mmCIF file of C-alpha atoms in Angstrom:
data_model
loop_
_atom_site.group_PDB
_atom_site.id
_atom_site.type_symbol
_atom_site.label_atom_id
_atom_site.label_comp_id
_atom_site.label_asym_id
_atom_site.label_seq_id
_atom_site.Cartn_x
_atom_site.Cartn_y
_atom_site.Cartn_z
ATOM 1 C CA MET D 9 9.186 -6.928 37.401
ATOM 2 C CA SER D 10 10.101 -5.118 34.196
ATOM 3 C CA SER D 11 9.781 -1.357 33.987
ATOM 4 C CA PRO D 12 6.889 0.086 31.914
ATOM 5 C CA LEU D 13 7.550 0.768 28.263
ATOM 6 C CA LYS D 14 8.527 4.363 27.514
ATOM 7 C CA ILE D 15 6.271 5.802 24.801
ATOM 8 C CA HIS D 16 6.514 8.632 22.301
ATOM 9 C CA PHE D 17 3.133 9.605 20.820
ATOM 10 C CA VAL D 18 2.474 10.945 17.338
ATOM 11 C CA PHE D 19 -1.075 12.183 16.709
ATOM 12 C CA SER D 20 -2.879 13.193 13.526
ATOM 13 C CA SER D 21 -3.419 16.933 13.124
ATOM 14 C CA SER D 22 -7.054 16.609 14.222
ATOM 15 C CA LEU D 23 -6.035 15.014 17.551
ATOM 16 C CA GLU D 24 -2.836 16.902 18.459
ATOM 17 C CA SER D 25 -4.527 19.345 20.841
ATOM 18 C CA SER D 26 -7.495 17.165 21.808
ATOM 19 C CA ALA D 27 -8.511 15.982 25.261
ATOM 20 C CA LEU D 28 -7.781 12.408 24.092
ATOM 21 C CA ALA D 29 -4.146 13.240 23.342
ATOM 22 C CA GLU D 30 -3.701 15.026 26.660
ATOM 23 C CA ASP D 31 -5.296 12.125 28.553
ATOM 24 C CA LEU D 32 -3.079 9.505 26.881
ATOM 25 C CA MET D 33 0.129 11.414 27.564
ATOM 26 C CA ARG D 34 -0.933 11.953 31.186
ATOM 27 C CA ARG D 35 -1.800 8.255 31.719
ATOM 28 C CA TYR D 36 1.149 6.667 29.941
ATOM 29 C CA GLY D 37 3.759 9.412 29.955
ATOM 30 C CA GLU D 38 5.458 11.065 27.003
ATOM 31 C CA ARG D 39 9.119 10.647 26.054
ATOM 32 C CA THR D 40 11.186 12.088 23.243
ATOM 33 C CA PRO D 41 11.556 9.796 20.214
ATOM 34 C CA GLU D 42 15.207 9.189 21.079
ATOM 35 C CA ASN D 43 14.432 8.103 24.676
ATOM 36 C CA ALA D 44 11.302 6.052 23.942
ATOM 37 C CA ASP D 45 11.066 2.259 23.713
ATOM 38 C CA VAL D 46 8.218 2.435 21.181
ATOM 39 C CA ILE D 47 6.621 5.075 18.955
ATOM 40 C CA VAL D 48 2.827 5.017 19.047
ATOM 41 C CA VAL D 49 1.088 6.599 16.060
ATOM 42 C CA TRP D 50 -2.570 7.592 16.464
ATOM 43 C CA GLY D 51 -3.960 8.130 12.963
ATOM 44 C CA GLY D 52 -4.187 6.390 9.599
ATOM 45 C CA ASP D 53 -1.819 4.473 7.337
ATOM 46 C CA GLY D 54 -0.639 7.734 5.741
ATOM 47 C CA LEU D 55 0.494 9.191 9.064
ATOM 48 C CA MET D 56 2.035 5.844 9.954
ATOM 49 C CA LEU D 57 4.157 5.847 6.781
ATOM 50 C CA GLU D 58 5.173 9.466 7.297
ATOM 51 C CA THR D 59 6.192 8.794 10.917
ATOM 52 C CA MET D 60 8.177 5.672 10.040
ATOM 53 C CA HIS D 61 10.161 7.652 7.494
ATOM 54 C CA ARG D 62 10.734 10.494 9.959
ATOM 55 C CA PHE D 63 12.119 8.235 12.711
ATOM 56 C CA LEU D 64 13.558 5.438 10.571
ATOM 57 C CA GLU D 65 17.151 5.949 11.735
ATOM 58 C CA LEU D 66 16.217 5.648 15.430
ATOM 59 C CA ASN D 67 15.579 1.911 15.020
ATOM 60 C CA LYS D 68 12.454 2.004 17.217
ATOM 61 C CA PRO D 69 9.375 -0.234 16.860
ATOM 62 C CA PHE D 70 6.134 1.415 15.706
ATOM 63 C CA TYR D 71 2.612 0.685 16.951
ATOM 64 C CA GLY D 72 -0.234 2.276 15.006
ATOM 65 C CA ILE D 73 -3.742 2.989 16.316
ATOM 66 C CA HIS D 74 -6.848 4.164 14.512
ATOM 67 C CA SER D 75 -10.058 5.127 16.236
ATOM 68 C CA GLY D 76 -12.176 4.323 13.160
ATOM 69 C CA THR D 77 -11.509 1.737 10.462
ATOM 70 C CA ILE D 78 -8.487 -0.537 10.562
ATOM 71 C CA GLY D 79 -5.731 -0.035 7.974
ATOM 72 C CA PHE D 80 -3.009 -2.490 7.069
ATOM 73 C CA LEU D 81 -0.406 -0.786 9.252
ATOM 74 C CA ILE D 82 -2.559 0.090 12.260
ATOM 75 C CA ASN D 83 -4.463 -1.609 15.085
ATOM 76 C CA GLU D 84 -7.837 -1.221 16.741
ATOM 77 C CA THR D 85 -8.247 1.316 19.531
ATOM 78 C CA PRO D 86 -6.992 -0.453 22.700
ATOM 79 C CA HIS D 87 -8.697 -0.473 26.084
ATOM 80 C CA ASP D 88 -5.316 -0.768 27.787
ATOM 81 C CA LEU D 89 -2.497 0.524 25.596
ATOM 82 C CA ARG D 90 0.323 -0.722 27.778
ATOM 83 C CA HIS D 91 -1.161 -4.239 27.881
ATOM 84 C CA ASN D 92 -1.496 -4.277 24.081
ATOM 85 C CA LEU D 93 2.082 -3.109 23.626
ATOM 86 C CA GLU D 94 3.396 -5.862 25.897
ATOM 87 C CA LYS D 95 1.421 -8.542 23.998
ATOM 88 C CA ALA D 96 2.047 -7.153 20.502
ATOM 89 C CA GLU D 97 3.783 -9.256 17.848
ATOM 90 C CA ALA D 98 6.717 -7.784 15.946
ATOM 91 C CA THR D 99 6.910 -7.794 12.151
ATOM 92 C CA LYS D 100 10.126 -6.859 10.353
ATOM 93 C CA ILE D 101 9.793 -4.852 7.145
ATOM 94 C CA ASN D 102 12.593 -4.576 4.567
ATOM 95 C CA LEU D 103 12.894 -1.389 2.538
ATOM 96 C CA LEU D 104 13.732 -0.425 -1.017
ATOM 97 C CA GLN D 105 16.401 2.158 -1.830
ATOM 98 C CA MET D 106 15.839 4.472 -4.818
ATOM 99 C CA ARG D 107 18.369 6.641 -6.632
ATOM 100 C CA ALA D 108 16.936 9.047 -9.205
ATOM 101 C CA THR D 109 18.862 11.220 -11.674
ATOM 102 C CA THR D 110 17.145 14.313 -13.059
ATOM 103 C CA VAL D 111 17.492 16.197 -16.337
ATOM 104 C CA SER D 112 19.781 18.709 -14.613
ATOM 105 C CA GLY D 113 22.093 15.944 -13.383
ATOM 106 C CA GLU D 114 20.943 16.089 -9.761
ATOM 107 C CA THR D 115 20.889 12.760 -7.897
ATOM 108 C CA VAL D 116 18.264 12.088 -5.218
ATOM 109 C CA GLU D 117 18.269 9.023 -2.966
ATOM 110 C CA ALA D 118 15.373 7.898 -0.782
ATOM 111 C CA PRO D 119 14.131 4.737 0.982
ATOM 112 C CA ALA D 120 10.683 3.286 0.302
ATOM 113 C CA ILE D 121 8.566 1.136 2.601
ATOM 114 C CA ASN D 122 5.678 0.452 0.186
ATOM 115 C CA GLU D 123 6.820 1.108 -3.365
ATOM 116 C CA VAL D 124 8.740 3.175 -5.878
ATOM 117 C CA SER D 125 6.578 4.345 -8.781
ATOM 118 C CA LEU D 126 7.296 6.137 -12.049
ATOM 119 C CA LEU D 127 4.469 8.360 -13.340
ATOM 120 C CA ARG D 128 3.914 10.324 -16.519
ATOM 121 C CA ASN D 129 3.564 14.106 -16.055
ATOM 122 C CA THR D 130 1.662 15.057 -19.223
ATOM 123 C CA ARG D 131 -0.908 13.654 -21.634
ATOM 124 C CA GLN D 132 1.938 11.744 -23.318
ATOM 125 C CA ALA D 133 2.480 8.181 -22.138
ATOM 126 C CA ALA D 134 5.877 7.413 -20.646
ATOM 127 C CA LYS D 135 8.502 5.474 -22.609
ATOM 128 C CA ILE D 136 10.746 3.360 -20.409
ATOM 129 C CA GLU D 137 13.737 1.139 -21.076
ATOM 130 C CA LEU D 138 13.637 -1.545 -18.366
ATOM 131 C CA HIS D 139 16.822 -3.181 -17.047
ATOM 132 C CA VAL D 140 16.953 -6.119 -14.620
ATOM 133 C CA ASN D 141 20.388 -6.884 -13.162
ATOM 134 C CA GLY D 142 22.056 -4.925 -15.950
ATOM 135 C CA VAL D 143 20.196 -6.730 -18.760
ATOM 136 C CA ILE D 144 17.656 -4.907 -20.939
ATOM 137 C CA ARG D 145 14.437 -6.879 -20.503
ATOM 138 C CA LEU D 146 12.101 -4.393 -22.212
ATOM 139 C CA PRO D 147 13.752 -2.055 -24.746
ATOM 140 C CA GLU D 148 10.610 0.102 -24.897
ATOM 141 C CA LEU D 149 7.752 -0.028 -22.398
ATOM 142 C CA ILE D 150 4.989 2.493 -23.128
ATOM 143 C CA CYS D 151 2.671 3.001 -20.159
ATOM 144 C CA ASP D 152 1.211 5.521 -17.721
ATOM 145 C CA VAL D 153 2.878 4.194 -14.563
ATOM 146 C CA ILE D 154 5.221 1.428 -13.491
ATOM 147 C CA LEU D 155 6.016 0.567 -9.891
ATOM 148 C CA LEU D 156 8.134 -1.804 -7.846
ATOM 149 C CA SER D 157 6.418 -2.935 -4.645
ATOM 150 C CA THR D 158 7.536 -4.681 -1.473
ATOM 151 C CA PRO D 159 5.365 -7.390 0.156
ATOM 152 C CA ALA D 160 4.250 -4.850 2.780
ATOM 153 C CA GLY D 161 3.205 -2.424 0.038
ATOM 154 C CA SER D 162 1.669 -5.002 -2.294
ATOM 155 C CA THR D 163 -1.831 -4.388 -0.863
ATOM 156 C CA ALA D 164 -1.608 -0.630 -1.491
ATOM 157 C CA TYR D 165 -1.079 1.104 -4.867
ATOM 158 C CA ASN D 166 0.180 -2.147 -6.395
ATOM 159 C CA LEU D 167 -3.093 -3.960 -5.660
ATOM 160 C CA SER D 168 -5.190 -1.110 -7.073
ATOM 161 C CA LEU D 169 -3.247 -1.478 -10.332
ATOM 162 C CA GLY D 170 -4.090 -5.173 -10.513
ATOM 163 C CA GLY D 171 -0.730 -6.314 -9.190
ATOM 164 C CA PRO D 172 -0.261 -9.474 -7.089
ATOM 165 C CA ILE D 173 -0.501 -9.621 -3.297
ATOM 166 C CA LEU D 174 2.814 -10.868 -1.912
ATOM 167 C CA PRO D 175 3.031 -12.884 1.328
ATOM 168 C CA LEU D 176 4.735 -10.922 4.070
ATOM 169 C CA GLY D 177 8.295 -12.071 4.617
ATOM 170 C CA SER D 178 8.625 -13.528 1.123
ATOM 171 C CA PRO D 179 11.893 -12.531 -0.623
ATOM 172 C CA ILE D 180 10.116 -11.232 -3.720
ATOM 173 C CA LEU D 181 8.990 -7.936 -5.254
ATOM 174 C CA ALA D 182 6.132 -7.045 -7.601
ATOM 175 C CA LEU D 183 6.849 -5.075 -10.779
ATOM 176 C CA THR D 184 3.497 -3.742 -12.023
ATOM 177 C CA PRO D 185 2.557 -1.420 -14.911
ATOM 178 C CA ILE D 186 -0.632 0.585 -15.397
ATOM 179 C CA SER D 187 -2.191 0.927 -18.852
ATOM 180 C CA PRO D 188 0.689 -0.727 -20.717
ATOM 181 C CA PHE D 189 0.339 0.084 -24.428
ATOM 182 C CA ARG D 190 3.487 -1.667 -25.661
ATOM 183 C CA PRO D 191 4.163 -4.548 -25.209
ATOM 184 C CA ARG D 192 0.415 -5.150 -25.189
ATOM 185 C CA ARG D 193 0.440 -8.480 -23.369
ATOM 186 C CA TRP D 194 2.957 -7.567 -20.670
ATOM 187 C CA ARG D 195 1.283 -7.336 -17.254
ATOM 188 C CA GLY D 196 4.287 -7.165 -14.957
ATOM 189 C CA ALA D 197 6.597 -9.594 -13.181
ATOM 190 C CA ILE D 198 7.360 -11.113 -9.789
ATOM 191 C CA LEU D 199 11.074 -10.784 -9.064
ATOM 192 C CA PRO D 200 13.490 -11.927 -6.345
ATOM 193 C CA GLU D 201 14.360 -9.167 -3.881
ATOM 194 C CA SER D 202 18.068 -9.558 -4.748
ATOM 195 C CA ILE D 203 17.517 -7.947 -8.162
ATOM 196 C CA GLN D 204 18.534 -4.474 -9.252
ATOM 197 C CA ILE D 205 16.124 -2.486 -11.400
ATOM 198 C CA ARG D 206 16.874 0.449 -13.694
ATOM 199 C CA TRP D 207 14.314 2.562 -15.505
ATOM 200 C CA ASN D 208 15.789 4.690 -18.287
ATOM 201 C CA VAL D 209 13.334 7.357 -19.441
ATOM 202 C CA LEU D 210 13.217 7.614 -23.231
ATOM 203 C CA GLU D 211 12.289 10.902 -24.915
ATOM 204 C CA HIS D 212 12.351 12.559 -21.494
ATOM 205 C CA LEU D 213 11.889 16.091 -22.860
ATOM 206 C CA LYS D 214 8.810 15.135 -24.871
ATOM 207 C CA ARG D 215 7.481 12.682 -22.262
ATOM 208 C CA PRO D 216 8.507 13.982 -18.805
ATOM 209 C CA VAL D 217 8.001 11.705 -15.817
ATOM 210 C CA SER D 218 8.398 11.847 -12.051
ATOM 211 C CA VAL D 219 9.371 9.155 -9.576
ATOM 212 C CA VAL D 220 7.828 8.718 -6.132
ATOM 213 C CA ALA D 221 9.328 6.756 -3.230
ATOM 214 C CA ASP D 222 6.316 6.393 -0.909
ATOM 215 C CA HIS D 223 5.652 10.125 -0.381
ATOM 216 C CA LEU D 224 8.821 11.745 -1.780
ATOM 217 C CA GLU D 225 8.438 12.919 -5.391
ATOM 218 C CA VAL D 226 11.251 13.795 -7.799
ATOM 219 C CA ARG D 227 10.248 15.392 -11.099
ATOM 220 C CA ASP D 228 11.890 15.410 -14.545
ATOM 221 C CA VAL D 229 13.891 12.227 -14.039
ATOM 222 C CA VAL D 230 15.946 10.523 -16.744
ATOM 223 C CA CYS D 231 17.065 7.428 -14.834
ATOM 224 C CA VAL D 232 15.957 5.533 -11.719
ATOM 225 C CA ASP D 233 17.879 2.746 -9.970
ATOM 226 C CA ILE D 234 16.162 0.585 -7.326
ATOM 227 C CA ALA D 235 17.411 -2.209 -5.082
ATOM 228 C CA MET D 236 16.740 -3.531 -1.599
ATOM 229 C CA ALA D 237 18.278 -1.291 1.064
ATOM 230 C CA PRO D 238 21.000 -3.530 2.579
ATOM 231 C CA PHE D 239 21.056 -1.973 6.065
ATOM 232 C CA LEU D 240 17.551 -0.537 6.367
ATOM 233 C CA SER D 241 14.590 -2.240 8.025
ATOM 234 C CA LEU D 242 11.924 -1.357 10.554
ATOM 235 C CA THR D 243 9.723 -3.123 13.066
ATOM 236 C CA LEU D 244 5.929 -2.849 13.262
ATOM 237 C CA LEU D 245 3.944 -4.051 16.263
ATOM 238 C CA PHE D 246 0.527 -5.665 15.835
ATOM 239 C CA ASP D 247 -2.100 -7.063 18.139
ATOM 240 C CA PRO D 248 -1.960 -10.890 17.905
ATOM 241 C CA HIS D 249 -5.442 -11.129 16.334
ATOM 242 C CA HIS D 250 -4.733 -8.354 13.796
ATOM 243 C CA ASN D 251 -1.202 -9.028 12.565
ATOM 244 C CA LEU D 252 -0.136 -7.800 9.138
ATOM 245 C CA GLU D 253 0.553 -11.263 7.716
ATOM 246 C CA GLY D 254 -3.010 -12.341 8.534
ATOM 247 C CA ARG D 255 -4.466 -9.221 6.947
ATOM 248 C CA ILE D 256 -2.515 -9.767 3.737
ATOM 249 C CA LEU D 257 -3.682 -13.387 3.654
ATOM 250 C CA ASN D 258 -7.296 -12.352 4.253
ATOM 251 C CA GLU D 259 -7.127 -9.787 1.458
ATOM 252 C CA GLN D 260 -6.494 -12.583 -1.050
ATOM 253 C CA PHE D 261 -9.815 -14.214 -0.095
ATOM 254 C CA ALA D 262 -11.825 -11.028 0.308
ATOM 255 C CA PHE D 263 -14.223 -11.781 -2.574
ATOM 256 C CA SER D 264 -17.640 -11.229 -1.070
ATOM 257 C CA GLY D 265 -20.010 -12.077 -3.882
ATOM 258 C CA ILE D 266 -21.502 -10.644 -7.032
ATOM 259 C CA THR D 267 -23.184 -7.712 -5.272
ATOM 260 C CA LYS D 268 -19.767 -6.076 -4.821
ATOM 261 C CA SER D 269 -18.133 -7.320 -7.985
ATOM 262 C CA LEU D 270 -20.431 -6.601 -10.893
ATOM 263 C CA PRO D 271 -20.080 -3.207 -12.613
ATOM 264 C CA THR D 272 -23.741 -2.612 -11.713
ATOM 265 C CA GLN D 273 -25.635 -1.827 -8.554
ATOM 266 C CA LEU D 274 -28.203 -4.491 -7.721
ATOM 267 C CA SER D 275 -31.132 -4.258 -5.327
ATOM 268 C CA TRP D 276 -32.423 -7.666 -4.308
ATOM 269 C CA GLY D 277 -36.121 -8.220 -3.587
ATOM 270 C CA LYS D 278 -37.212 -8.352 0.062
ATOM 271 C CA LYS D 279 -40.365 -9.996 1.439
ATOM 272 C CA GLY D 280 -41.805 -10.569 -2.005
ATOM 273 C CA VAL D 281 -41.030 -7.075 -3.290
ATOM 274 C CA PRO D 282 -39.318 -7.371 -6.693
ATOM 275 C CA GLY D 283 -35.676 -6.296 -6.825
ATOM 276 C CA LYS D 284 -34.670 -3.624 -9.308
ATOM 277 C CA TYR D 285 -31.591 -2.273 -10.995
ATOM 278 C CA GLU D 286 -30.292 1.240 -10.516
ATOM 279 C CA LYS D 287 -30.400 3.491 -13.549
ATOM 280 C CA LYS D 288 -26.609 3.570 -13.799
ATOM 281 C CA ALA D 289 -26.320 -0.204 -14.102
ATOM 282 C CA LEU D 290 -24.208 -1.144 -17.091
ATOM 283 C CA ALA D 291 -25.783 -4.504 -17.838
ATOM 284 C CA LYS D 292 -28.897 -4.845 -19.965
ATOM 285 C CA ASP D 293 -31.657 -7.425 -20.020
ATOM 286 C CA VAL D 294 -30.868 -8.772 -16.560
ATOM 287 C CA PRO D 295 -33.677 -10.707 -14.837
ATOM 288 C CA ILE D 296 -35.364 -9.422 -11.683
ATOM 289 C CA LEU D 297 -34.342 -11.602 -8.740
ATOM 290 C CA ASN D 298 -36.934 -11.952 -5.990
ATOM 291 C CA THR D 299 -35.717 -14.849 -3.865
ATOM 292 C CA GLN D 300 -32.475 -15.802 -2.165
ATOM 293 C CA LYS D 301 -32.334 -18.972 -4.259
ATOM 294 C CA GLU D 302 -32.531 -16.960 -7.492
ATOM 295 C CA LYS D 303 -29.845 -14.624 -6.214
ATOM 296 C CA GLU D 304 -27.483 -17.507 -5.354
ATOM 297 C CA SER D 305 -28.058 -19.124 -8.726
ATOM 298 C CA PHE D 306 -27.326 -15.843 -10.499
ATOM 299 C CA GLU D 307 -24.149 -15.328 -8.459
ATOM 300 C CA ALA D 308 -22.957 -18.868 -9.214
ATOM 301 C CA SER D 309 -23.091 -18.136 -12.939
ATOM 302 C CA PHE D 310 -20.511 -15.392 -12.339
ATOM 303 C CA CYS D 311 -18.174 -17.368 -10.092
ATOM 304 C CA GLY D 312 -15.215 -16.532 -12.364
ATOM 305 C CA PHE D 313 -15.914 -12.814 -12.487
ATOM 306 C CA LYS D 314 -12.912 -10.724 -11.386
ATOM 307 C CA GLU D 315 -13.311 -7.329 -9.784
#
C-alpha cells in the first residue's frame, strides 16, 4: 500500500486564517513546499498562476481548488481531497521565456505561463518593429497591445482580444494584436513554438511601452525577445471530468444563442406577455417576440453573428 501524498497548501488571503484552512491542514497534514509531493492551491486562477511562478523551480505538480466558480486552472471543491489527488490526470505546460531591455540598458528575464504582452503607457499608440526568427515581418506595427500566447493561456487575455483558442499540447503559439491601426488588415498570426520573436519599440521616448510576462511588468522597454523556455515546464493536476484540454475544447463551442451574443438585452415574452427591449438596446425597429417559435426563427437569422 502506497503512503499518502504529502501536501503543501496555499490559500487565498480570505481563507488563510479560516476554520476551513485549519481543518484541511489538520485532516491531510501540512508539509513545506520542498518536502511535499503536490502543492494544493485553494483560490482562483490568479492565485494559481502566482503560486506556480513562486514554486516553479521545485518541479512539483499543482492542484487548484475553487469553492465557487471553476476557472481554467482549477477544479471543483472535492469531497475527499486525497481521493481526487490520486485519481487526478496530469497535464504538462510549456513556458515562454522573455528577455526585455529597458531605456537605461537594464535587462530583465522572466518566464511566462500564459502570455507575454506589450502595452502602450500613454495616449500614443505603440510603434513596433516585429521580427520572426531574425527576419523583419512587420517594419511598423501601430497598435495598443500585442501579445504572444501559449496554448494554456490562449483562453485568457488572448481570447478577450479576439485571438484564436489553441488546443492544449499543440506546438503552436498565438500572436495577437489589439486595435491594430497599421497594417489595417493584420489580425495576428499562429506560429510554431520553435520560433523566436523580437519586438523593437520605435520612437520609445515619444511612445513609451511596458512588457508584462504573466504578472511581472517591466516599464520603458526598447526591445523584447521571446522564445520557448527550453528547460522549463510544469505539471497541473485535474479531475478526470474537468481536465484542461476538455475545457479548452468546450470553450470553442460555447456559443449559447442570440440572447448572449447580440449587443442588446432582450426580454422574451412569457405566458402570452409580450417581450420587450431594454432601453439601452442598440438595435432599432426590432419586432416583439412572444413565442418560442418566433424566438428560434429570429435567432436563426443571426446564426453567423460573432460575439
